[in-house]
């Protein structure tokens, strides 16, 4: 039995840092482990242009001081995004735009109401080779929440794909077998997979009482979908890569009569992914999923450091983490049964082994 793994320093291709004291509290968990992260723009108000993006990047870099972490910035696509916004974003170093169908999830009210409204913008993104990250769920109220991903593929994603065949698209936090199939059979498509969708299914969230800290969007599905995600993530396919979707909310906002969606999984994220690969007997494929497939899809180099992760006795994440000003707390994700891997060395330069 293998009791440690060495991998190239990983990146997180999807997460939320928020702003203010929340940002200061959560950034260090990501910045000390991951080389880069795609930072989602669903702030209030959302990050919609290059000016807002630059200033958000500066706030993130200040919170990551003392590390070599590099945030990769994403702009929020709205009905009002212009072709000039795409040109300016490219010049300011943006990595991608994020498409939230209006109303799909936390702070998505300004999202796109109809794809035809952003056709010229998508055309420009295709030309300038900016990636499109999509939250793949329809939002029509009559559609069952468990079917929203499948319908998004049939009604929206397939037609974007046909209209802009060279646009590189990431299906964020894929959760269904249908989503996996679409990604596998479609050119220029990749997908991120979260740790919670690999570790839990809807039973963990709903049986024996509602577990608000397991609630996120897209909502965890049946165990057969979870199993499919575990198989494809650990298969070595270069279309799938690590994206935690770490999405912190205050404890009180989760443990509420109308609890918000989002799992704060940045603490011990790489350890939890390692655990899944170990359970699937696929540890040799971890480095592709965590450190190689993402940069390849985004046309970026892999990191030049490595980390070592050890097998240890099972432990849980702390029950809560206080905000930096102690005004409230956040509850980190702990999987059923605990975590049994732990980072030994952070970010050693390759060659120093
Ligand atoms: O559960 C989620 N939380 N899913 C998302 O897509 C957004 C995120 C958030 O921002 O809280
Ligand atoms: Zn997200």
Short mmCIF file of N, CA and C in Angstrom, two decimals, residues 36 61 85 94 111 126 139 146 173 178 201 210 273 294 305 311 320 325 330 332 337-338:
data_model
loop_
_atom_site.label_atom_id
_atom_site.label_comp_id
_atom_site.label_asym_id
_atom_site.label_seq_id
_atom_site.Cartn_x
_atom_site.Cartn_y
_atom_site.Cartn_z
N UNK A 36 -2.30 28.23 -8.67
CA UNK A 36 -3.20 29.20 -9.29
C UNK A 36 -4.63 28.79 -8.99
N UNK A 61 -4.42 39.40 -4.18
CA UNK A 61 -2.96 39.29 -4.01
C UNK A 61 -2.54 39.79 -2.63
N UNK A 85 -15.79 45.09 -24.01
CA UNK A 85 -15.46 44.52 -22.68
C UNK A 85 -14.56 43.29 -22.84
N UNK A 94 -7.43 38.83 -18.35
CA UNK A 94 -8.49 37.91 -17.91
C UNK A 94 -8.30 36.54 -18.56
N UNK A 111 -27.17 37.51 -14.33
CA UNK A 111 -26.73 36.58 -15.36
C UNK A 111 -27.47 36.76 -16.68
N UNK A 126 -14.20 33.68 -28.79
CA UNK A 126 -13.65 32.60 -29.63
C UNK A 126 -12.43 33.11 -30.39
N UNK A 139 -32.92 27.45 -15.61
CA UNK A 139 -33.51 28.03 -14.40
C UNK A 139 -35.02 28.13 -14.47
N UNK A 146 -33.31 18.43 -10.06
CA UNK A 146 -32.39 17.34 -10.38
C UNK A 146 -32.21 17.15 -11.90
N UNK A 173 -18.29 22.29 -12.52
CA UNK A 173 -18.88 21.36 -11.55
C UNK A 173 -19.91 20.42 -12.16
N UNK A 178 -25.06 12.36 -17.78
CA UNK A 178 -25.34 13.01 -19.07
C UNK A 178 -24.31 14.11 -19.34
N UNK A 201 -23.42 11.99 -2.18
CA UNK A 201 -24.57 12.02 -3.08
C UNK A 201 -25.75 12.59 -2.29
N UNK A 210 -31.67 17.15 7.27
CA UNK A 210 -31.00 17.95 6.24
C UNK A 210 -29.63 18.42 6.73
N UNK A 273 -9.28 15.08 -2.41
CA UNK A 273 -9.19 14.51 -3.77
C UNK A 273 -8.26 13.28 -3.76
N UNK A 294 -5.72 20.73 -16.35
CA UNK A 294 -6.23 22.11 -16.30
C UNK A 294 -5.34 23.05 -17.09
N UNK A 305 6.70 23.52 -9.02
CA UNK A 305 6.95 23.04 -7.66
C UNK A 305 6.23 21.71 -7.49
N UNK A 311 -0.42 9.44 3.74
CA UNK A 311 -1.56 8.73 4.33
C UNK A 311 -1.47 8.83 5.86
N UNK A 320 -15.53 24.55 12.95
CA UNK A 320 -15.76 25.87 12.34
C UNK A 320 -14.46 26.66 12.33
N UNK A 325 -11.80 38.74 11.76
CA UNK A 325 -12.15 39.72 12.79
C UNK A 325 -13.04 39.10 13.88
N UNK A 330 -17.22 30.21 9.63
CA UNK A 330 -17.55 29.42 8.44
C UNK A 330 -17.33 27.96 8.83
N UNK A 332 -16.17 24.40 7.54
CA UNK A 332 -15.56 23.73 6.39
C UNK A 332 -16.16 22.36 6.14
N UNK A 337 -16.94 10.00 7.40
CA UNK A 337 -15.81 9.07 7.60
C UNK A 337 -14.46 9.75 7.76
N UNK A 338 -14.41 11.05 7.57
CA UNK A 338 -13.16 11.78 7.81
C UNK A 338 -12.19 11.80 6.64
#
